[in-house]
mmCIF file of C-alpha atoms in Angstrom:
data_model
loop_
_atom_site.group_PDB
_atom_site.id
_atom_site.type_symbol
_atom_site.label_atom_id
_atom_site.label_comp_id
_atom_site.label_asym_id
_atom_site.label_seq_id
_atom_site.Cartn_x
_atom_site.Cartn_y
_atom_site.Cartn_z
ATOM 1 C CA MET H 1 50.031 -26.007 -30.353
ATOM 2 C CA LYS H 2 47.206 -26.092 -32.918
ATOM 3 C CA PRO H 3 46.706 -22.293 -33.267
ATOM 4 C CA SER H 4 43.842 -22.777 -35.770
ATOM 5 C CA LEU H 5 41.344 -23.085 -33.115
ATOM 6 C CA ARG H 6 42.547 -19.828 -31.592
ATOM 7 C CA ALA H 7 42.595 -17.681 -34.764
ATOM 8 C CA PHE H 8 39.756 -15.692 -34.113
ATOM 9 C CA LEU H 9 41.610 -14.122 -31.189
ATOM 10 C CA ALA H 10 44.105 -12.574 -33.726
ATOM 11 C CA VAL H 11 44.651 -8.811 -33.261
ATOM 12 C CA VAL H 12 46.653 -6.457 -34.809
ATOM 13 C CA VAL H 13 49.577 -5.232 -32.680
ATOM 14 C CA LEU H 14 50.944 -1.873 -32.634
ATOM 15 C CA ALA H 15 54.622 -0.954 -33.178
ATOM 16 C CA ALA H 16 57.006 -2.280 -30.435
ATOM 17 C CA PRO H 17 59.109 0.505 -28.546
ATOM 18 C CA LEU H 18 62.446 0.682 -30.418
ATOM 19 C CA ALA H 19 64.287 0.183 -27.275
ATOM 20 C CA LEU H 20 63.205 -3.331 -27.367
ATOM 21 C CA THR H 21 64.026 -3.972 -31.033
ATOM 22 C CA ALA H 22 66.941 -2.010 -31.334
ATOM 23 C CA PRO H 23 70.142 -4.317 -31.750
ATOM 24 C CA ALA H 24 71.589 -2.586 -28.584
ATOM 25 C CA GLN H 25 74.432 -4.290 -26.875
ATOM 26 C CA ALA H 26 73.219 -7.544 -25.378
ATOM 27 C CA VAL H 27 73.009 -7.662 -21.770
ATOM 28 C CA ASN H 28 72.146 -11.639 -21.950
ATOM 29 C CA THR H 29 73.149 -14.575 -24.236
ATOM 30 C CA LEU H 30 70.426 -16.871 -25.797
ATOM 31 C CA THR H 31 72.268 -20.186 -24.903
ATOM 32 C CA MET H 32 68.876 -21.952 -26.251
ATOM 33 C CA ARG H 33 68.507 -21.371 -30.062
ATOM 34 C CA GLY H 34 65.815 -23.741 -30.747
ATOM 35 C CA ALA H 35 63.273 -25.048 -33.577
ATOM 36 C CA ASP H 36 60.212 -27.759 -33.141
ATOM 37 C CA VAL H 37 61.084 -30.085 -35.998
ATOM 38 C CA SER H 38 58.204 -32.384 -34.706
ATOM 39 C CA SER H 39 56.610 -32.651 -38.510
ATOM 40 C CA LEU H 40 60.335 -33.124 -40.215
ATOM 41 C CA GLN H 41 60.328 -36.891 -40.365
ATOM 42 C CA ARG H 42 56.750 -37.444 -42.201
ATOM 43 C CA SER H 43 57.975 -34.631 -44.432
ATOM 44 C CA LEU H 44 61.090 -36.357 -45.165
ATOM 45 C CA ASP H 45 59.685 -39.908 -45.513
ATOM 46 C CA LEU H 46 57.183 -38.439 -47.863
ATOM 47 C CA GLY H 47 60.070 -37.107 -50.106
ATOM 48 C CA ALA H 48 60.762 -33.317 -49.115
ATOM 49 C CA ARG H 49 63.505 -31.599 -50.444
ATOM 50 C CA TYR H 50 65.104 -28.587 -48.666
ATOM 51 C CA TYR H 51 67.555 -26.110 -49.926
ATOM 52 C CA ASN H 52 69.912 -23.878 -48.178
ATOM 53 C CA ALA H 53 70.434 -20.457 -48.488
ATOM 54 C CA SER H 54 72.773 -20.822 -51.578
ATOM 55 C CA GLY H 55 70.011 -22.530 -53.165
ATOM 56 C CA ALA H 56 71.781 -26.079 -52.981
ATOM 57 C CA GLN H 57 69.499 -29.431 -51.861
ATOM 58 C CA ASP H 58 70.860 -29.875 -48.409
ATOM 59 C CA ASP H 59 69.843 -31.762 -45.148
ATOM 60 C CA PRO H 60 67.403 -29.745 -43.206
ATOM 61 C CA TYR H 61 69.383 -30.201 -39.742
ATOM 62 C CA ASP H 62 72.637 -29.019 -41.322
ATOM 63 C CA ILE H 63 70.358 -25.875 -42.823
ATOM 64 C CA LEU H 64 69.207 -25.095 -39.116
ATOM 65 C CA ALA H 65 72.224 -25.679 -37.774
ATOM 66 C CA ALA H 66 74.263 -23.171 -40.161
ATOM 67 C CA LYS H 67 71.454 -20.847 -39.202
ATOM 68 C CA GLY H 68 72.403 -21.042 -35.560
ATOM 69 C CA VAL H 69 70.038 -23.368 -34.052
ATOM 70 C CA ASN H 70 71.502 -25.695 -31.279
ATOM 71 C CA TYR H 71 68.474 -27.050 -29.543
ATOM 72 C CA LEU H 72 65.505 -29.228 -31.317
ATOM 73 C CA ARG H 73 62.317 -29.996 -30.035
ATOM 74 C CA LEU H 74 59.935 -32.894 -30.642
ATOM 75 C CA ARG H 75 56.325 -33.443 -29.550
ATOM 76 C CA ILE H 76 55.189 -36.764 -28.536
ATOM 77 C CA TRP H 77 51.525 -38.106 -28.590
ATOM 78 C CA ASN H 78 50.491 -41.177 -27.018
ATOM 79 C CA ASN H 79 48.866 -43.204 -29.866
ATOM 80 C CA PRO H 80 47.956 -40.864 -32.696
ATOM 81 C CA ILE H 81 46.150 -42.527 -35.466
ATOM 82 C CA SER H 82 48.786 -40.872 -37.790
ATOM 83 C CA GLY H 83 51.444 -43.450 -36.593
ATOM 84 C CA TYR H 84 53.806 -40.259 -36.409
ATOM 85 C CA ASN H 85 54.811 -38.489 -33.120
ATOM 86 C CA ASN H 86 54.449 -41.649 -30.925
ATOM 87 C CA LYS H 87 57.325 -43.150 -28.886
ATOM 88 C CA ALA H 88 58.479 -45.145 -31.794
ATOM 89 C CA LYS H 89 59.035 -42.144 -34.578
ATOM 90 C CA VAL H 90 60.309 -40.179 -31.546
ATOM 91 C CA LEU H 91 63.046 -42.701 -30.828
ATOM 92 C CA GLN H 92 64.005 -42.590 -34.495
ATOM 93 C CA GLN H 93 64.037 -39.054 -35.090
ATOM 94 C CA ALA H 94 65.966 -38.501 -31.376
ATOM 95 C CA ARG H 95 68.889 -40.510 -32.951
ATOM 96 C CA THR H 96 69.257 -38.334 -35.897
ATOM 97 C CA ILE H 97 69.104 -35.196 -33.738
ATOM 98 C CA LYS H 98 71.710 -36.220 -31.196
ATOM 99 C CA ALA H 99 73.816 -37.682 -34.169
ATOM 100 C CA LYS H 100 73.493 -33.832 -35.473
ATOM 101 C CA GLY H 101 74.963 -32.499 -32.301
ATOM 102 C CA PHE H 102 72.028 -30.928 -31.200
ATOM 103 C CA LYS H 103 70.477 -30.577 -27.808
ATOM 104 C CA LEU H 104 66.939 -32.574 -27.212
ATOM 105 C CA LEU H 105 63.667 -31.137 -25.934
ATOM 106 C CA ILE H 106 60.955 -33.826 -25.625
ATOM 107 C CA ASP H 107 57.448 -31.962 -25.327
ATOM 108 C CA PHE H 108 54.693 -34.252 -23.702
ATOM 109 C CA HIS H 109 51.402 -33.416 -24.775
ATOM 110 C CA TYR H 110 49.741 -36.458 -22.637
ATOM 111 C CA SER H 111 47.345 -36.910 -25.560
ATOM 112 C CA ASP H 112 46.889 -38.689 -28.672
ATOM 113 C CA THR H 113 46.538 -35.514 -30.655
ATOM 114 C CA TRP H 114 47.176 -31.669 -30.164
ATOM 115 C CA ALA H 115 47.153 -30.343 -26.682
ATOM 116 C CA ASP H 116 47.088 -26.758 -26.083
ATOM 117 C CA PRO H 117 44.959 -23.946 -23.947
ATOM 118 C CA GLY H 118 41.454 -24.847 -25.706
ATOM 119 C CA LYS H 119 41.723 -28.509 -25.026
ATOM 120 C CA GLN H 120 43.518 -30.975 -23.221
ATOM 121 C CA TYR H 121 42.220 -34.548 -24.188
ATOM 122 C CA PRO H 122 43.639 -37.196 -22.331
ATOM 123 C CA PRO H 123 44.826 -40.345 -24.491
ATOM 124 C CA ALA H 124 42.096 -42.955 -25.275
ATOM 125 C CA ALA H 125 43.539 -45.318 -22.964
ATOM 126 C CA TRP H 126 43.783 -42.954 -20.063
ATOM 127 C CA ALA H 127 40.040 -41.727 -20.898
ATOM 128 C CA HIS H 128 38.158 -43.374 -17.934
ATOM 129 C CA HIS H 129 40.997 -43.082 -15.423
ATOM 130 C CA SER H 130 40.691 -41.334 -12.279
ATOM 131 C CA LEU H 131 43.087 -38.622 -10.922
ATOM 132 C CA SER H 132 45.057 -41.459 -8.939
ATOM 133 C CA GLN H 133 45.487 -43.469 -12.017
ATOM 134 C CA LEU H 134 46.217 -40.797 -14.241
ATOM 135 C CA GLN H 135 48.859 -39.751 -11.516
ATOM 136 C CA ASN H 136 50.397 -43.142 -12.022
ATOM 137 C CA ASP H 137 50.020 -42.754 -16.034
ATOM 138 C CA VAL H 138 51.954 -39.861 -16.137
ATOM 139 C CA TYR H 139 54.610 -41.153 -13.960
ATOM 140 C CA THR H 140 55.076 -44.513 -15.642
ATOM 141 C CA TYR H 141 54.473 -43.069 -19.379
ATOM 142 C CA THR H 142 57.043 -40.342 -18.920
ATOM 143 C CA HIS H 143 60.121 -42.568 -17.260
ATOM 144 C CA ASP H 144 59.262 -45.387 -19.901
ATOM 145 C CA VAL H 145 59.670 -42.648 -22.741
ATOM 146 C CA CYS H 146 62.745 -41.254 -20.790
ATOM 147 C CA THR H 147 64.289 -44.199 -20.239
ATOM 148 C CA ALA H 148 63.999 -45.548 -23.601
ATOM 149 C CA LEU H 149 65.505 -42.519 -25.140
ATOM 150 C CA LYS H 150 68.561 -42.896 -22.518
ATOM 151 C CA ALA H 151 68.587 -46.424 -23.371
ATOM 152 C CA GLN H 152 69.528 -45.540 -27.024
ATOM 153 C CA GLY H 153 72.212 -42.662 -26.126
ATOM 154 C CA THR H 154 69.868 -39.987 -26.540
ATOM 155 C CA THR H 155 68.901 -38.695 -23.030
ATOM 156 C CA PRO H 156 66.784 -35.718 -23.342
ATOM 157 C CA ASP H 157 68.204 -32.633 -22.161
ATOM 158 C CA ALA H 158 64.899 -31.226 -21.269
ATOM 159 C CA VAL H 159 61.184 -32.304 -21.136
ATOM 160 C CA GLN H 160 57.957 -30.576 -21.040
ATOM 161 C CA ILE H 161 55.427 -31.718 -18.815
ATOM 162 C CA GLY H 162 52.517 -30.970 -20.896
ATOM 163 C CA ASN H 163 52.043 -28.603 -23.334
ATOM 164 C CA GLU H 164 50.490 -24.908 -23.316
ATOM 165 C CA ILE H 165 48.800 -26.190 -20.259
ATOM 166 C CA ASN H 166 47.382 -22.528 -19.323
ATOM 167 C CA VAL H 167 44.236 -24.135 -17.204
ATOM 168 C CA GLY H 168 45.521 -27.747 -16.843
ATOM 169 C CA MET H 169 45.888 -31.020 -18.503
ATOM 170 C CA LEU H 170 44.479 -34.171 -18.740
ATOM 171 C CA TRP H 171 40.913 -32.555 -18.745
ATOM 172 C CA PRO H 172 38.883 -32.918 -16.672
ATOM 173 C CA ALA H 173 40.523 -34.649 -13.850
ATOM 174 C CA GLY H 174 43.640 -32.206 -14.211
ATOM 175 C CA GLN H 175 41.539 -28.963 -15.214
ATOM 176 C CA VAL H 176 42.110 -25.728 -12.890
ATOM 177 C CA VAL H 177 38.627 -24.975 -11.628
ATOM 178 C CA ASN H 178 37.648 -22.468 -9.386
ATOM 179 C CA ASN H 179 41.373 -21.892 -8.737
ATOM 180 C CA ASN H 180 42.031 -25.400 -7.471
ATOM 181 C CA PHE H 181 45.586 -26.308 -8.544
ATOM 182 C CA ALA H 182 45.853 -29.291 -6.298
ATOM 183 C CA PRO H 183 44.796 -31.885 -9.047
ATOM 184 C CA LEU H 184 46.962 -30.362 -11.892
ATOM 185 C CA ALA H 185 50.076 -30.374 -9.409
ATOM 186 C CA SER H 186 49.376 -33.562 -8.365
ATOM 187 C CA LEU H 187 50.219 -34.584 -12.261
ATOM 188 C CA LEU H 188 53.042 -32.231 -12.650
ATOM 189 C CA LYS H 189 54.635 -33.520 -9.755
ATOM 190 C CA GLN H 190 54.475 -37.007 -11.079
ATOM 191 C CA GLY H 191 55.947 -35.932 -14.305
ATOM 192 C CA TYR H 192 58.793 -34.252 -12.553
ATOM 193 C CA ARG H 193 59.769 -37.164 -10.391
ATOM 194 C CA ALA H 194 59.656 -39.410 -13.223
ATOM 195 C CA THR H 195 62.027 -37.309 -14.882
ATOM 196 C CA LYS H 196 64.487 -36.746 -12.400
ATOM 197 C CA ALA H 197 64.553 -40.576 -11.700
ATOM 198 C CA CYS H 198 65.373 -41.067 -15.329
ATOM 199 C CA ASN H 199 68.217 -38.742 -15.532
ATOM 200 C CA SER H 200 68.554 -36.189 -12.550
ATOM 201 C CA GLY H 201 70.484 -33.738 -14.967
ATOM 202 C CA THR H 202 67.283 -33.428 -17.600
ATOM 203 C CA GLN H 203 65.564 -30.168 -17.178
ATOM 204 C CA VAL H 204 61.482 -30.045 -16.477
ATOM 205 C CA TRP H 205 59.844 -27.192 -18.152
ATOM 206 C CA ILE H 206 56.523 -25.869 -17.493
ATOM 207 C CA HIS H 207 55.047 -24.650 -20.620
ATOM 208 C CA THR H 208 52.108 -22.212 -20.564
ATOM 209 C CA ALA H 209 51.017 -19.433 -23.407
ATOM 210 C CA ASN H 210 50.780 -16.974 -21.130
ATOM 211 C CA ALA H 211 53.045 -14.231 -22.376
ATOM 212 C CA ASP H 212 50.198 -12.413 -22.807
ATOM 213 C CA SER H 213 49.866 -10.699 -19.378
ATOM 214 C CA ASN H 214 51.739 -10.710 -16.135
ATOM 215 C CA ALA H 215 48.324 -11.459 -14.549
ATOM 216 C CA ASN H 216 47.661 -14.716 -16.268
ATOM 217 C CA ALA H 217 51.289 -15.939 -15.793
ATOM 218 C CA ARG H 218 51.533 -15.122 -12.207
ATOM 219 C CA TRP H 219 47.982 -16.674 -11.877
ATOM 220 C CA PHE H 220 49.192 -19.773 -13.190
ATOM 221 C CA TYR H 221 52.848 -20.047 -11.808
ATOM 222 C CA ASP H 222 51.948 -19.050 -8.497
ATOM 223 C CA GLY H 223 49.192 -21.425 -8.408
ATOM 224 C CA ILE H 224 51.451 -24.450 -8.961
ATOM 225 C CA ARG H 225 54.058 -23.046 -6.789
ATOM 226 C CA ALA H 226 51.796 -22.637 -3.731
ATOM 227 C CA GLN H 227 51.010 -26.382 -4.183
ATOM 228 C CA GLY H 228 54.828 -27.464 -4.046
ATOM 229 C CA VAL H 229 55.466 -27.954 -7.795
ATOM 230 C CA THR H 230 58.986 -27.936 -8.666
ATOM 231 C CA TRP H 231 60.237 -27.536 -12.165
ATOM 232 C CA ASP H 232 63.509 -26.001 -13.798
ATOM 233 C CA VAL H 233 62.575 -23.682 -16.378
ATOM 234 C CA THR H 234 59.771 -21.479 -17.114
ATOM 235 C CA ALA H 235 58.400 -21.997 -20.501
ATOM 236 C CA LEU H 236 55.992 -19.584 -22.861
ATOM 237 C CA SER H 237 54.564 -19.310 -26.000
ATOM 238 C CA TYR H 238 54.396 -16.090 -27.822
ATOM 239 C CA TYR H 239 52.446 -15.412 -31.040
ATOM 240 C CA CYS H 240 52.051 -11.674 -31.503
ATOM 241 C CA MET H 241 48.797 -11.843 -33.134
ATOM 242 C CA TRP H 242 47.278 -13.204 -30.120
ATOM 243 C CA HIS H 243 49.779 -11.984 -27.199
ATOM 244 C CA GLY H 244 50.023 -8.598 -27.529
ATOM 245 C CA SER H 245 53.042 -6.249 -28.166
ATOM 246 C CA LEU H 246 57.029 -6.685 -27.780
ATOM 247 C CA ALA H 247 56.720 -4.294 -24.655
ATOM 248 C CA ASN H 248 54.299 -6.564 -22.770
ATOM 249 C CA LEU H 249 56.203 -9.989 -23.849
ATOM 250 C CA TYR H 250 59.514 -7.947 -22.141
ATOM 251 C CA ASN H 251 57.612 -7.238 -18.976
ATOM 252 C CA VAL H 252 56.146 -10.682 -18.520
ATOM 253 C CA ILE H 253 59.724 -12.258 -18.951
ATOM 254 C CA ALA H 254 61.511 -9.931 -16.805
ATOM 255 C CA ASP H 255 58.747 -10.655 -14.161
ATOM 256 C CA VAL H 256 58.566 -14.506 -14.243
ATOM 257 C CA LYS H 257 62.051 -14.604 -14.221
ATOM 258 C CA SER H 258 62.473 -12.418 -10.892
ATOM 259 C CA ARG H 259 59.265 -14.224 -9.331
ATOM 260 C CA TYR H 260 60.323 -17.596 -9.725
ATOM 261 C CA GLY H 261 64.005 -17.474 -9.566
ATOM 262 C CA LYS H 262 64.267 -19.699 -12.937
ATOM 263 C CA PRO H 263 65.371 -19.321 -16.410
ATOM 264 C CA VAL H 264 62.657 -18.349 -18.750
ATOM 265 C CA VAL H 265 62.727 -19.696 -22.505
ATOM 266 C CA LEU H 266 60.056 -18.861 -25.315
ATOM 267 C CA ALA H 267 59.242 -22.096 -26.369
ATOM 268 C CA GLU H 268 56.862 -21.142 -29.416
ATOM 269 C CA THR H 269 57.137 -18.219 -31.899
ATOM 270 C CA ALA H 270 56.718 -17.546 -35.201
ATOM 271 C CA TYR H 271 55.720 -15.378 -38.036
ATOM 272 C CA GLN H 272 54.334 -15.235 -41.435
ATOM 273 C CA PHE H 273 56.254 -14.596 -44.750
ATOM 274 C CA THR H 274 53.361 -14.706 -47.261
ATOM 275 C CA THR H 275 49.535 -13.553 -47.496
ATOM 276 C CA ALA H 276 49.179 -16.875 -49.373
ATOM 277 C CA ASN H 277 47.989 -20.320 -49.110
ATOM 278 C CA ALA H 278 49.731 -23.256 -50.511
ATOM 279 C CA ASP H 279 46.840 -26.217 -50.038
ATOM 280 C CA HIS H 280 43.135 -26.357 -49.602
ATOM 281 C CA GLN H 281 43.874 -26.262 -45.683
ATOM 282 C CA GLY H 282 43.136 -22.501 -44.590
ATOM 283 C CA ASN H 283 46.255 -20.626 -42.950
ATOM 284 C CA ALA H 284 45.928 -20.695 -39.035
ATOM 285 C CA ILE H 285 46.900 -17.242 -39.287
ATOM 286 C CA PRO H 286 46.711 -15.642 -42.382
ATOM 287 C CA GLY H 287 49.031 -13.207 -44.008
ATOM 288 C CA THR H 288 46.949 -9.953 -43.415
ATOM 289 C CA VAL H 289 47.189 -10.353 -39.741
ATOM 290 C CA LEU H 290 50.301 -8.217 -39.261
ATOM 291 C CA CYS H 291 52.299 -7.128 -36.109
ATOM 292 C CA ASP H 292 54.599 -4.113 -35.382
ATOM 293 C CA ASN H 293 53.661 -2.961 -38.879
ATOM 294 C CA ILE H 294 56.137 -5.565 -40.293
ATOM 295 C CA PRO H 295 54.757 -7.085 -44.151
ATOM 296 C CA ALA H 296 54.496 -10.745 -44.445
ATOM 297 C CA THR H 297 57.633 -11.071 -46.787
ATOM 298 C CA TRP H 298 60.790 -13.218 -46.102
ATOM 299 C CA ALA H 299 62.479 -10.209 -45.022
ATOM 300 C CA GLY H 300 59.545 -9.528 -42.572
ATOM 301 C CA GLN H 301 59.390 -12.662 -41.117
ATOM 302 C CA ALA H 302 63.409 -12.208 -40.263
ATOM 303 C CA GLN H 303 62.549 -8.965 -38.744
ATOM 304 C CA GLN H 304 59.931 -10.072 -36.600
ATOM 305 C CA PHE H 305 61.916 -12.814 -35.758
ATOM 306 C CA SER H 306 64.872 -10.996 -34.657
ATOM 307 C CA TRP H 307 62.938 -8.401 -32.508
ATOM 308 C CA VAL H 308 61.274 -11.197 -30.755
ATOM 309 C CA GLN H 309 64.856 -12.709 -29.976
ATOM 310 C CA ASN H 310 65.998 -9.240 -29.000
ATOM 311 C CA THR H 311 63.324 -8.629 -26.584
ATOM 312 C CA VAL H 312 63.745 -12.162 -24.990
ATOM 313 C CA ARG H 313 67.480 -11.455 -24.605
ATOM 314 C CA ASN H 314 67.018 -7.975 -23.055
ATOM 315 C CA ALA H 315 64.490 -9.623 -20.644
ATOM 316 C CA GLY H 316 66.585 -11.808 -19.408
ATOM 317 C CA GLY H 317 65.314 -14.777 -21.330
ATOM 318 C CA VAL H 318 67.745 -17.814 -22.077
ATOM 319 C CA GLY H 319 66.078 -19.185 -25.367
ATOM 320 C CA VAL H 320 63.921 -18.807 -28.090
ATOM 321 C CA PHE H 321 62.501 -21.611 -30.070
ATOM 322 C CA TYR H 322 60.658 -21.201 -33.415
ATOM 323 C CA TRP H 323 57.821 -23.413 -34.108
ATOM 324 C CA GLU H 324 57.863 -25.846 -37.028
ATOM 325 C CA PRO H 325 60.060 -23.771 -39.402
ATOM 326 C CA THR H 326 60.684 -27.115 -41.935
ATOM 327 C CA TRP H 327 56.822 -27.850 -41.991
ATOM 328 C CA TYR H 328 56.093 -26.610 -45.559
ATOM 329 C CA ALA H 329 53.184 -27.915 -47.538
ATOM 330 C CA ILE H 330 53.820 -31.229 -48.452
ATOM 331 C CA ARG H 331 50.782 -33.606 -49.576
ATOM 332 C CA GLY H 332 50.191 -36.301 -46.882
ATOM 333 C CA ASN H 333 51.727 -34.644 -44.034
ATOM 334 C CA GLY H 334 48.259 -32.615 -42.972
ATOM 335 C CA TRP H 335 46.967 -30.592 -39.804
ATOM 336 C CA ASP H 336 44.949 -33.222 -38.669
ATOM 337 C CA PRO H 337 46.897 -36.905 -37.040
ATOM 338 C CA ALA H 338 43.316 -38.289 -37.344
ATOM 339 C CA ASP H 339 43.695 -37.603 -41.264
ATOM 340 C CA ILE H 340 47.380 -36.727 -41.835
ATOM 341 C CA ASN H 341 46.797 -38.007 -45.794
ATOM 342 C CA GLY H 342 43.495 -35.756 -46.042
ATOM 343 C CA THR H 343 44.001 -32.283 -44.442
ATOM 344 C CA GLY H 344 46.611 -29.928 -45.713
ATOM 345 C CA ASN H 345 49.285 -27.635 -43.750
ATOM 346 C CA GLY H 346 47.873 -24.700 -41.785
ATOM 347 C CA TRP H 347 51.206 -23.612 -41.319
ATOM 348 C CA ASP H 348 52.729 -23.139 -44.845
ATOM 349 C CA ASN H 349 52.749 -19.521 -44.638
ATOM 350 C CA MET H 350 54.558 -19.543 -41.186
ATOM 351 C CA ALA H 351 57.519 -22.115 -41.618
ATOM 352 C CA VAL H 352 60.982 -20.758 -42.442
ATOM 353 C CA PHE H 353 61.145 -22.859 -45.746
ATOM 354 C CA ASN H 354 58.985 -21.727 -48.668
ATOM 355 C CA TRP H 355 56.597 -24.077 -50.672
ATOM 356 C CA THR H 356 59.178 -25.496 -52.804
ATOM 357 C CA GLY H 357 61.474 -26.114 -49.486
ATOM 358 C CA HIS H 358 63.802 -22.980 -49.975
ATOM 359 C CA VAL H 359 64.890 -21.317 -46.515
ATOM 360 C CA ASN H 360 64.334 -17.985 -45.841
ATOM 361 C CA PRO H 361 67.659 -16.297 -46.033
ATOM 362 C CA HIS H 362 67.376 -13.846 -43.925
ATOM 363 C CA VAL H 363 66.270 -15.623 -40.851
ATOM 364 C CA VAL H 364 68.984 -16.334 -38.020
ATOM 365 C CA TRP H 365 69.277 -17.581 -34.578
ATOM 366 C CA THR H 366 71.427 -15.409 -32.896
ATOM 367 C CA PRO H 367 73.004 -15.838 -29.334
#
């Protein structure tokens, strides 16, 4: 996700019904309590320091584990200019993640840069490939990354075939145009086949940012199902500024769970803890854009995250992932992989660590 390009869609959301937010007896357990830590290795390489809830300097992985996290997500770009989030760096970080006892989710963007609902640019090496060539590309690349991870003892527990692919991936060849899902389906099938050929136990997730409505979610997942696409987990993004109320989120999760008969995970969510900005890069989500009348404070961030977890749990979902909680403002770890040194961080008010690396003491991931 690179949410800055969608910031203009932000809206103020009405307060959520108490039934979805109150800590009533849980009817389901969140077995996947996740965090996307794709920027963390760069931060550590630049000397970032992290402090636990007691104020002591600590390993960021250990801090997240103490907060209840058991699953970590890494995006992978094919050949990013920054040199980060590529295959070599993912292999490096995966070793640390597995050594710390976390499960591992690999998020294939199939791009050299950000892929999200507004853009799905193929990597430069594939830019002029036909659909049939791209099918081979997806299979070969997915299998290569998965088998490299497996060979070093860090087999991924799950992979995403694409990132927020609301209207397809690897545009224009894999874009859904005039309700034609066949090209996209042919690519998704290759990703599934490659993953299972590498390791049959690795889950394949199909991830969209379609938590905004049943209509959009049904359009997409009905479309790929009709083309014979197989997947293991239905994954959604939910940012309350863009995707509506918690009541709406509940309805979408319950619907896709029932309709497709697969576990549902919220692969991305986050909330701001401040109205301020740490650097020269504008915040992707201004602190003044609030949801459920929750303030942009440490306590507010924790409250919203708790409400999201309760909603997912009560709707029958099995997991919630916070997007980039460790990405606080570190000079040189910028927003644009093509200018990682020159750009700032548009997520510094959304991280779970403040601008000095201290963790929000109130935020917890709960089963």
